[in-house]
Tab-separated table of C-alpha atoms in Angstrom:
chain	number	residue	atom	x	y	z
L	1	MET	CA	-90.347	75.977	108.218
L	2	ILE	CA	-86.895	75.306	109.661
L	3	SER	CA	-86.042	72.814	106.904
L	4	GLU	CA	-87.079	75.323	104.217
L	5	THR	CA	-84.893	77.991	105.825
L	6	LEU	CA	-81.940	75.611	105.943
L	7	THR	CA	-82.504	74.715	102.270
L	8	VAL	CA	-82.508	78.400	101.281
L	9	LEU	CA	-79.327	78.998	103.285
L	10	GLU	CA	-77.667	75.991	101.665
L	11	ARG	CA	-78.537	77.257	98.180
L	12	GLY	CA	-77.276	80.701	99.082
L	13	LEU	CA	-73.957	79.272	100.281
L	14	LYS	CA	-73.577	77.293	97.050
L	15	ILE	CA	-74.162	80.442	94.983
L	16	MET	CA	-71.637	82.353	97.079
L	17	LYS	CA	-69.027	79.607	96.746
L	18	SER	CA	-69.395	79.647	92.971
L	19	ASN	CA	-69.011	83.438	92.823
L	20	SER	CA	-65.983	84.969	94.520
L	21	ARG	CA	-67.488	88.447	94.247
L	22	MET	CA	-70.528	87.336	96.255
L	23	VAL	CA	-68.187	86.057	98.971
L	24	LEU	CA	-66.502	89.467	99.007
L	25	VAL	CA	-69.899	91.182	99.229
L	26	ALA	CA	-70.874	88.975	102.198
L	27	ILE	CA	-67.597	89.759	103.950
L	28	LEU	CA	-68.051	93.490	103.378
L	29	VAL	CA	-71.681	93.617	104.521
L	30	PHE	CA	-71.631	91.171	107.448
L	31	VAL	CA	-68.131	90.314	108.642
L	32	PHE	CA	-66.553	93.790	108.644
L	33	PRO	CA	-69.377	95.431	110.694
L	34	LEU	CA	-69.260	92.594	113.249
L	35	ILE	CA	-65.495	92.957	113.558
L	36	PHE	CA	-65.910	96.721	113.969
L	37	VAL	CA	-68.510	96.250	116.741
L	38	TRP	CA	-66.285	93.715	118.512
L	39	VAL	CA	-63.245	96.000	118.302
L	40	THR	CA	-65.321	98.970	119.525
L	41	GLN	CA	-66.666	97.024	122.506
L	42	ASN	CA	-63.170	95.844	123.435
L	43	PHE	CA	-61.864	99.383	123.120
L	44	PHE	CA	-64.493	100.786	125.488
L	45	ALA	CA	-64.052	97.895	127.932
L	46	THR	CA	-60.316	98.621	128.033
L	47	ALA	CA	-61.012	102.345	128.389
L	48	TYR	CA	-63.323	101.737	131.363
L	49	ASP	CA	-60.728	99.461	132.981
L	50	ASN	CA	-58.074	102.147	132.592
L	51	ILE	CA	-60.413	104.805	133.995
L	52	ASP	CA	-61.252	102.619	137.018
L	53	THR	CA	-57.558	101.943	137.645
L	54	ALA	CA	-56.723	105.652	137.523
L	55	GLU	CA	-59.688	106.495	139.749
L	56	LYS	CA	-58.650	103.902	142.351
L	57	LYS	CA	-55.208	105.501	142.521
L	58	ARG	CA	-56.771	108.939	143.068
L	59	VAL	CA	-59.066	107.579	145.761
L	60	ALA	CA	-56.172	105.853	147.518
L	61	MET	CA	-54.123	109.069	147.386
L	62	LEU	CA	-56.980	111.063	148.935
L	63	HIS	CA	-57.549	108.619	151.780
L	64	ASP	CA	-53.842	108.015	152.413
L	65	THR	CA	-53.214	111.765	152.652
L	66	ILE	CA	-56.056	112.318	155.122
L	67	ALA	CA	-54.985	109.264	157.153
L	68	ALA	CA	-51.399	110.552	157.312
L	69	VAL	CA	-52.589	113.924	158.641
L	70	LEU	CA	-54.886	112.299	161.228
L	71	GLN	CA	-52.064	110.069	162.472
L	72	THR	CA	-49.702	113.028	162.851
L	73	PRO	CA	-49.568	114.103	166.527
L	74	GLY	CA	-50.777	117.641	167.091
L	75	TYR	CA	-52.175	118.151	163.583
L	76	GLN	CA	-54.117	121.334	162.980
L	77	ASP	CA	-57.824	121.183	162.062
L	78	GLU	CA	-57.346	124.066	159.647
L	79	LEU	CA	-54.807	122.059	157.642
L	80	LEU	CA	-57.227	119.149	157.306
L	81	SER	CA	-60.105	121.454	156.340
L	82	ASN	CA	-57.986	123.157	153.686
L	83	LEU	CA	-56.910	119.758	152.338
L	84	ILE	CA	-60.512	118.550	152.011
L	85	ASN	CA	-61.634	121.795	150.370
L	86	TYR	CA	-58.690	121.659	147.935
L	87	TYR	CA	-59.555	118.114	146.828
L	88	GLY	CA	-63.202	119.074	146.442
L	89	ALA	CA	-62.381	122.127	144.329
L	90	GLU	CA	-59.883	120.336	142.076
L	91	ASN	CA	-61.986	117.196	141.574
L	92	PRO	CA	-65.624	117.932	140.657
L	93	ASP	CA	-66.363	114.200	140.689
L	94	ILE	CA	-65.782	114.102	144.498
L	95	THR	CA	-69.247	114.916	145.842
L	96	LYS	CA	-68.752	114.039	149.518
L	97	VAL	CA	-65.808	113.949	151.932
L	98	ARG	CA	-66.337	113.378	155.641
L	99	ILE	CA	-64.116	112.568	158.601
L	100	LEU	CA	-66.024	110.859	161.394
L	101	LYS	CA	-64.744	110.473	164.940
L	102	VAL	CA	-65.803	107.387	166.894
L	103	THR	CA	-67.460	108.499	170.164
L	104	GLU	CA	-69.725	106.872	172.714
L	105	SER	CA	-72.653	108.840	171.282
L	106	GLY	CA	-71.986	107.792	167.692
L	107	LEU	CA	-69.968	108.950	164.692
L	108	LEU	CA	-69.236	112.659	165.017
L	109	ILE	CA	-68.477	114.510	161.793
L	110	THR	CA	-65.390	116.607	162.496
L	111	HIS	CA	-64.584	117.702	158.930
L	112	ALA	CA	-66.645	117.711	155.701
L	113	LEU	CA	-67.045	119.405	152.340
L	114	ARG	CA	-70.400	120.625	153.565
L	115	GLU	CA	-69.591	122.801	156.547
L	116	ASP	CA	-73.181	122.568	157.867
L	117	LEU	CA	-72.581	118.885	158.657
L	118	ILE	CA	-69.563	119.545	160.898
L	119	ASN	CA	-70.114	118.670	164.593
L	120	SER	CA	-73.236	116.656	163.720
L	121	TYR	CA	-73.658	112.924	164.087
L	122	ASP	CA	-73.844	110.649	161.059
L	123	GLU	CA	-77.065	108.668	160.846
L	124	SER	CA	-75.594	105.694	158.923
L	125	THR	CA	-73.647	104.181	161.822
L	126	ALA	CA	-74.838	100.684	160.886
L	127	THR	CA	-73.151	100.981	157.484
L	128	PHE	CA	-69.761	101.618	159.081
L	129	GLU	CA	-70.212	98.791	161.571
L	130	THR	CA	-70.760	96.254	158.759
L	131	LEU	CA	-67.613	97.203	156.821
L	132	PRO	CA	-65.089	94.404	156.215
L	133	GLY	CA	-61.852	94.192	158.207
L	134	ALA	CA	-59.859	95.435	155.195
L	135	VAL	CA	-61.096	98.934	155.953
L	136	LYS	CA	-58.385	99.186	158.639
L	137	SER	CA	-55.530	98.723	156.141
L	138	GLY	CA	-56.778	100.738	153.200
L	139	PRO	CA	-59.800	102.216	151.440
L	140	VAL	CA	-62.752	99.926	150.679
L	141	ILE	CA	-64.733	100.815	147.540
L	142	VAL	CA	-68.476	100.130	147.382
L	143	PRO	CA	-69.840	100.669	143.830
L	144	LEU	CA	-73.478	101.851	143.673
L	145	GLN	CA	-76.069	103.238	141.285
L	146	ILE	CA	-77.782	106.327	142.717
L	147	ASP	CA	-80.528	107.878	140.563
L	148	GLY	CA	-79.069	106.123	137.525
L	149	VAL	CA	-75.578	107.520	138.118
L	150	ARG	CA	-72.581	105.294	138.776
L	151	VAL	CA	-71.085	106.151	142.164
L	152	TRP	CA	-68.269	104.900	144.349
L	153	GLN	CA	-68.571	105.195	148.129
L	154	VAL	CA	-65.167	104.766	149.742
L	155	PHE	CA	-64.529	103.963	153.401
L	156	ARG	CA	-61.374	103.784	155.492
L	157	GLN	CA	-60.749	103.379	159.212
L	158	VAL	CA	-57.859	105.347	160.735
L	159	GLN	CA	-56.647	104.370	164.198
L	160	THR	CA	-54.607	106.747	166.380
L	161	ASP	CA	-53.244	106.414	169.912
L	162	THR	CA	-56.229	108.178	171.445
L	163	VAL	CA	-59.218	107.844	169.112
L	164	ASP	CA	-60.439	106.062	165.949
L	165	TYR	CA	-61.660	107.842	162.820
L	166	TYR	CA	-63.520	106.886	159.652
L	167	VAL	CA	-62.769	108.628	156.369
L	168	PHE	CA	-65.688	108.597	153.912
L	169	SER	CA	-65.793	109.923	150.356
L	170	GLU	CA	-68.237	109.657	147.459
L	171	HIS	CA	-67.139	109.835	143.825
L	172	SER	CA	-69.567	110.386	140.950
L	173	PHE	CA	-68.845	109.057	137.446
L	174	SER	CA	-71.572	111.143	135.783
L	175	MET	CA	-69.165	113.332	133.779
L	176	ILE	CA	-66.865	110.464	132.768
L	177	ASP	CA	-69.791	108.254	131.780
L	178	ALA	CA	-71.367	111.116	129.803
L	179	VAL	CA	-68.141	111.632	127.829
L	180	MET	CA	-67.789	107.893	127.205
L	181	ALA	CA	-71.443	107.642	126.154
L	182	ALA	CA	-70.905	110.486	123.678
L	183	ARG	CA	-67.804	108.761	122.295
L	184	ARG	CA	-69.701	105.486	122.032
L	185	GLN	CA	-72.519	107.233	120.177
L	186	GLU	CA	-70.031	108.828	117.784
L	187	SER	CA	-68.428	105.437	117.155
L	188	TYR	CA	-71.816	103.935	116.311
L	189	TYR	CA	-72.566	106.846	114.005
L	190	GLY	CA	-69.246	106.062	112.334
L	191	LEU	CA	-70.179	102.389	112.192
L	192	THR	CA	-73.488	103.301	110.552
L	193	ALA	CA	-71.693	105.433	107.960
L	194	ILE	CA	-69.180	102.647	107.295
L	195	PHE	CA	-71.999	100.107	107.044
L	196	LEU	CA	-73.852	102.266	104.513
L	197	PHE	CA	-70.619	102.730	102.570
L	198	LEU	CA	-70.020	98.967	102.559
L	199	ILE	CA	-73.573	98.353	101.342
L	200	ALA	CA	-73.003	100.856	98.527
L	201	LEU	CA	-69.656	99.240	97.746
L	202	ALA	CA	-71.244	95.786	97.773
L	203	TYR	CA	-73.972	97.031	95.423
L	204	TRP	CA	-71.328	98.499	93.114
L	205	ILE	CA	-69.332	95.255	93.164
L	206	ASN	CA	-72.496	93.324	92.383
L	207	ARG	CA	-73.195	95.656	89.480
L	208	GLN	CA	-69.611	95.198	88.356
L	209	THR	CA	-70.247	91.464	88.326
L	210	HIS	CA	-73.152	92.079	85.983
L	211	TRP	CA	-71.088	94.377	83.818
L	212	SER	CA	-68.305	91.816	83.807
L	213	VAL	CA	-70.686	89.309	82.242
L	214	GLU	CA	-71.867	91.909	79.736
L	215	HIS	CA	-68.266	92.843	78.973
L	216	SER	CA	-67.444	89.196	78.353
L	217	LYS	CA	-70.423	88.885	76.003
L	218	LEU	CA	-69.403	92.052	74.163
L	219	GLN	CA	-65.828	90.813	73.823
L	220	THR	CA	-67.135	87.582	72.325
L	221	GLN	CA	-69.351	89.520	69.903
L	222	LEU	CA	-66.467	91.780	68.874
L	223	ARG	CA	-64.207	88.771	68.371
L	224	ASP	CA	-66.880	87.068	66.247
L	225	ARG	CA	-67.355	90.284	64.268
L	226	ASP	CA	-63.626	90.579	63.619
L	227	LEU	CA	-63.426	86.945	62.543
L	228	PHE	CA	-66.405	87.436	60.225
L	229	SER	CA	-64.940	90.651	58.760
L	230	ASN	CA	-61.600	88.937	58.304
L	231	MET	CA	-63.219	86.019	56.538
L	232	ILE	CA	-65.291	88.290	54.274
L	233	ALA	CA	-62.205	90.343	53.392
L	234	HIS	CA	-60.239	87.212	52.527
L	235	GLU	CA	-63.122	85.875	50.445
L	236	PHE	CA	-63.384	89.194	48.581
L	237	ARG	CA	-59.680	89.468	47.892
L	238	ALA	CA	-59.410	86.237	45.886
L	239	PRO	CA	-62.102	87.032	43.257
L	240	LEU	CA	-61.061	90.699	43.115
L	241	THR	CA	-57.485	89.694	42.397
L	242	ALA	CA	-58.788	87.414	39.646
L	243	ILE	CA	-60.887	90.231	38.166
L	244	LYS	CA	-57.862	92.521	38.267
L	245	GLY	CA	-55.731	89.885	36.533
L	246	TYR	CA	-58.271	89.204	33.795
L	247	ALA	CA	-58.743	92.947	33.275
L	248	SER	CA	-54.978	93.347	32.802
L	249	PHE	CA	-54.993	90.456	30.359
L	250	LEU	CA	-57.841	91.988	28.342
L	251	GLN	CA	-56.231	95.425	28.430
L	252	GLU	CA	-53.085	94.033	26.833
L	253	SER	CA	-55.033	92.028	24.261
L	254	GLU	CA	-55.031	93.251	20.664
L	255	SER	CA	-58.325	91.568	19.789
L	256	ILE	CA	-60.596	94.176	21.408
L	257	GLU	CA	-61.445	97.688	20.352
L	258	ALA	CA	-60.001	100.845	21.951
L	259	THR	CA	-63.411	101.733	23.418
L	260	ASP	CA	-63.650	98.324	25.047
L	261	LYS	CA	-60.111	98.709	26.395
L	262	ARG	CA	-61.238	101.897	28.115
L	263	TYR	CA	-64.044	99.977	29.806
L	264	VAL	CA	-61.596	97.225	30.775
L	265	SER	CA	-59.266	99.888	32.192
L	266	ASN	CA	-62.125	101.198	34.348
L	267	ILE	CA	-62.821	97.648	35.557
L	268	ARG	CA	-59.155	97.171	36.442
L	269	THR	CA	-58.969	100.515	38.278
L	270	SER	CA	-62.107	99.722	40.285
L	271	ALA	CA	-60.787	96.245	41.107
L	272	GLU	CA	-57.487	97.745	42.282
L	273	ARG	CA	-59.365	100.146	44.535
L	274	LEU	CA	-61.426	97.306	45.992
L	275	VAL	CA	-58.301	95.193	46.558
L	276	ALA	CA	-56.662	98.145	48.337
L	277	LEU	CA	-59.782	98.568	50.476
L	278	VAL	CA	-59.838	94.856	51.387
L	279	ASN	CA	-56.122	94.980	52.214
L	280	ASP	CA	-56.732	97.966	54.495
L	281	PHE	CA	-59.571	96.119	56.238
L	282	LEU	CA	-57.320	93.103	56.804
L	283	GLU	CA	-54.548	95.338	58.140
L	284	VAL	CA	-56.952	97.030	60.569
L	285	ALA	CA	-58.263	93.636	61.705
L	286	ARG	CA	-54.721	92.439	62.443
L	287	LEU	CA	-53.895	95.630	64.339
L	288	GLN	CA	-57.070	95.554	66.440
L	289	SER	CA	-56.708	91.859	67.272
L	290	GLY	CA	-53.083	92.289	68.355
L	291	LYS	CA	-51.921	89.646	65.872
L	292	MET	CA	-49.490	91.872	64.001
L	293	ASP	CA	-46.134	90.078	63.790
L	294	LEU	CA	-43.053	92.281	63.962
L	295	GLN	CA	-39.543	91.295	62.876
L	296	MET	CA	-37.440	93.646	64.969
L	297	GLU	CA	-33.861	94.355	63.893
L	298	THR	CA	-31.346	97.171	64.152
L	299	ILE	CA	-31.101	99.141	60.915
L	300	ASP	CA	-29.794	102.484	59.676
L	301	VAL	CA	-33.045	104.375	59.195
L	302	ARG	CA	-31.438	106.592	56.524
L	303	LYS	CA	-31.309	103.623	54.132
L	304	VAL	CA	-35.071	103.085	54.436
L	305	VAL	CA	-35.740	106.770	53.764
L	306	ILE	CA	-33.460	106.751	50.691
L	307	ALA	CA	-35.066	103.543	49.333
L	308	VAL	CA	-38.619	104.897	49.743
L	309	ALA	CA	-37.696	108.220	48.130
L	310	GLU	CA	-36.032	106.516	45.151
L	311	ASP	CA	-38.980	104.121	44.685
L	312	LEU	CA	-41.572	106.912	44.678
L	313	LYS	CA	-39.581	109.476	42.707
L	314	PRO	CA	-41.091	108.319	39.367
L	315	THR	CA	-44.605	108.770	40.793
L	316	ALA	CA	-43.770	112.328	41.855
L	317	THR	CA	-42.094	113.117	38.539
L	318	GLU	CA	-45.122	111.814	36.653
L	319	LYS	CA	-47.236	114.371	38.535
L	320	GLY	CA	-44.735	117.166	37.925
L	321	LEU	CA	-43.415	117.278	41.484
L	322	SER	CA	-39.864	117.185	42.754
L	323	LEU	CA	-39.130	114.539	45.416
L	324	THR	CA	-35.928	115.169	47.384
L	325	TYR	CA	-34.408	113.757	50.541
L	326	LYS	CA	-31.793	114.797	53.101
L	327	PRO	CA	-30.610	111.672	54.923
L	328	GLY	CA	-27.655	113.339	56.630
L	329	THR	CA	-24.149	111.907	56.933
L	330	LYS	CA	-24.229	110.206	60.336
L	331	PRO	CA	-25.643	106.646	60.675
L	332	LEU	CA	-28.889	106.586	62.687
L	333	PRO	CA	-29.464	103.071	64.071
L	334	VAL	CA	-32.941	102.163	65.328
L	335	SER	CA	-34.509	98.892	66.435
L	336	THR	CA	-37.556	98.410	64.240
L	337	ASP	CA	-39.350	96.225	61.717
L	338	LYS	CA	-37.860	97.326	58.399
L	339	ASN	CA	-40.834	96.240	56.282
L	340	ARG	CA	-43.402	97.935	58.534
L	341	LEU	CA	-41.374	101.144	58.712
L	342	THR	CA	-41.094	101.094	54.915
L	343	GLN	CA	-44.877	100.612	54.706
L	344	VAL	CA	-45.406	103.615	56.988
L	345	LEU	CA	-43.103	105.882	54.972
L	346	ILE	CA	-44.553	104.776	51.631
L	347	ASN	CA	-48.053	105.592	52.837
L	348	ILE	CA	-47.036	109.039	54.137
L	349	VAL	CA	-45.035	109.975	51.020
L	350	ASN	CA	-47.778	108.657	48.729
L	351	ASN	CA	-50.296	110.856	50.564
L	352	ALA	CA	-47.980	113.852	50.221
L	353	ILE	CA	-47.694	113.261	46.464
L	354	LYS	CA	-51.410	112.561	46.106
L	355	TYR	CA	-52.524	115.786	47.828
L	356	THR	CA	-49.839	118.093	46.368
L	357	ASN	CA	-50.729	119.579	42.991
L	358	GLU	CA	-47.549	121.571	42.436
L	359	GLY	CA	-44.271	122.200	44.194
L	360	SER	CA	-42.261	119.561	45.999
L	361	VAL	CA	-42.144	116.783	48.564
L	362	GLU	CA	-39.074	116.537	50.792
L	363	LEU	CA	-37.860	113.901	53.264
L	364	SER	CA	-35.345	114.639	56.003
L	365	VAL	CA	-33.788	112.584	58.801
L	366	GLN	CA	-31.985	113.936	61.842
L	367	GLU	CA	-31.176	113.138	65.453
L	368	GLU	CA	-32.848	115.120	68.243
L	369	ARG	CA	-32.445	114.295	71.953
L	370	GLU	CA	-31.610	110.624	71.458
L	371	ARG	CA	-34.465	110.158	68.993
L	372	VAL	CA	-34.584	109.891	65.219
L	373	ILE	CA	-36.895	112.456	63.638
L	374	ILE	CA	-38.200	111.787	60.109
L	375	ARG	CA	-40.057	114.639	58.405
L	376	VAL	CA	-42.128	114.383	55.240
L	377	MET	CA	-42.767	117.951	54.006
L	378	ASP	CA	-44.975	118.960	51.098
L	379	THR	CA	-46.297	122.141	49.519
L	380	GLY	CA	-49.813	120.792	49.134
L	381	MET	CA	-53.218	122.042	50.231
L	382	GLY	CA	-52.381	121.848	53.954
L	383	ILE	CA	-54.617	120.701	56.788
L	384	SER	CA	-56.700	122.964	58.999
L	385	ALA	CA	-56.393	122.825	62.793
L	386	GLU	CA	-59.850	121.231	63.011
L	387	ASP	CA	-58.989	118.540	60.454
L	388	GLN	CA	-55.673	117.767	62.166
L	389	LYS	CA	-57.659	116.357	65.112
L	390	LYS	CA	-59.334	113.838	62.770
L	391	LEU	CA	-56.324	112.990	60.610
L	392	PHE	CA	-55.499	109.699	62.351
L	393	ALA	CA	-59.102	108.578	62.963
L	394	PRO	CA	-60.433	105.604	60.941
L	395	PHE	CA	-62.566	106.343	57.852
L	396	GLU	CA	-61.856	110.084	58.117
L	397	ARG	CA	-60.779	112.027	55.039
L	398	VAL	CA	-59.820	115.619	55.728
L	399	GLY	CA	-59.476	118.819	53.706
L	400	ASN	CA	-62.699	118.377	51.669
L	401	VAL	CA	-61.037	115.614	49.642
L	402	GLU	CA	-64.460	114.060	49.073
L	403	GLN	CA	-65.110	116.960	46.707
L	404	THR	CA	-61.974	116.204	44.664
L	405	ALA	CA	-61.047	113.378	42.335
L	406	THR	CA	-58.588	111.983	44.895
L	407	THR	CA	-59.698	108.553	46.081
L	408	GLY	CA	-59.011	106.774	49.348
L	409	THR	CA	-60.530	104.700	52.142
L	410	GLY	CA	-59.723	106.959	55.078
L	411	LEU	CA	-57.820	104.114	56.747
L	412	GLY	CA	-54.280	104.869	55.587
L	413	MET	CA	-53.245	107.330	58.293
L	414	TYR	CA	-55.050	105.324	60.978
L	415	ILE	CA	-53.038	102.228	60.012
L	416	THR	CA	-49.876	104.343	59.820
L	417	LYS	CA	-50.362	105.678	63.351
L	418	LYS	CA	-51.055	102.218	64.797
L	419	LEU	CA	-47.993	100.751	63.061
L	420	ILE	CA	-45.631	103.495	64.217
L	421	GLU	CA	-46.899	103.077	67.784
L	422	LEU	CA	-46.262	99.331	67.561
L	423	LEU	CA	-42.706	100.169	66.530
L	424	GLY	CA	-42.298	102.283	69.675
L	425	GLY	CA	-42.544	105.634	67.932
L	426	THR	CA	-44.903	108.571	67.627
L	427	ILE	CA	-46.423	110.492	64.742
L	428	GLY	CA	-47.647	114.058	64.540
L	429	VAL	CA	-48.632	116.694	62.033
L	430	GLU	CA	-47.595	120.327	61.556
L	431	SER	CA	-49.648	122.078	58.928
L	432	ILE	CA	-51.163	125.363	57.822
L	433	LYS	CA	-54.185	125.364	55.543
L	434	GLY	CA	-53.160	126.353	52.015
L	435	VAL	CA	-49.408	126.319	52.774
L	436	GLY	CA	-48.413	122.690	53.189
L	437	SER	CA	-47.966	119.909	55.718
L	438	HIS	CA	-45.159	118.323	57.722
L	439	ILE	CA	-45.721	114.762	58.959
L	440	VAL	CA	-43.249	114.091	61.780
L	441	LEU	CA	-42.186	110.601	62.862
L	442	SER	CA	-40.171	110.042	66.026
L	443	LEU	CA	-38.338	106.782	66.848
L	444	PRO	CA	-36.015	105.961	69.755
L	445	LEU	CA	-32.349	105.947	68.773
L	446	GLU	CA	-30.638	102.613	69.391
């Protein structure tokens, strides 16, 4: 039986050593409560020592005062009686005070808290006769337990020129011990609460250990999924690019009929859409994996805005829209990745052109509170307040665009938001349904 117990303990220790969280749980559940009990016991032991020290000083003061009065020639009995009554009234723990005069007939009680004992003889003469010699120089304390209550009986012998006296007092610790017992009980209630809290905390930590394993498994699964998606996207892009190329070749060929060219054009358009979708998937995969490489440099952001506007002006003109820009006159340097910022602006302006049927698209750049603010404003269909909340979510297309001929993956604005955040900026939208939209980019000024 003992060997089996030792084997179980040994296995348990091995498991704990291999798991730091289990060690922490053991410390919380076992070590901390033991330390708390030890500290509590030491605290109460010190408290009792301090109480005893203070009580001894009070006892010595009482006996020294009475002895001084007795040794004063011609003292008055009334003064001694008043002194005893005062101590009894001010100190409820003093239950007995007696002054006994040594006579041939025995110990005569001359003064006492109980007036009915005065002028009677004490029956415990043998107790006084067996007191140690130290009783002549100071009070002697005899600790007792009377009816379960801790009591001190204190004796002192006072010698005068004519007669000897004994001073006797009894001190009860019932009130002090009751208070200390209540405090001890409260401390153990606190210990119980702490112990229950530590058990709950240990249980939570143990559950966290389990969740940590599950989290690790999930991270592995997500990483495998991303790798698989990345691989599939790469594998799709190669044949799709080939299909797109062959479709372009056939479209330019003069050996096929016009009807067939229309079919080839549809093939090319579909291939281009699939290539764009694959490219978006790859971009999302890079963003989510944190593998997006940035080439940071300080540039004048106005030049990027002008270049994007000039590049997309033919697209806007083809749709019957005017594309204008207001770059301002003051250079606006920012630290950014020029290519990624260009990608962001192209996507935003393309969207503005795509979803604006008539009117204009305008770009503006200005400085506001040490930041560069780029606005892309259009007179398109606008975005409702409800749709604005979903604008930057993946695979979300807002404004009932599914019911129109406008195509898209729903990833463009999601990618745009992630890219602008990587560049240290922010993106927001200001729009009224049916009036138009303002996409606002904010970048820190260099």
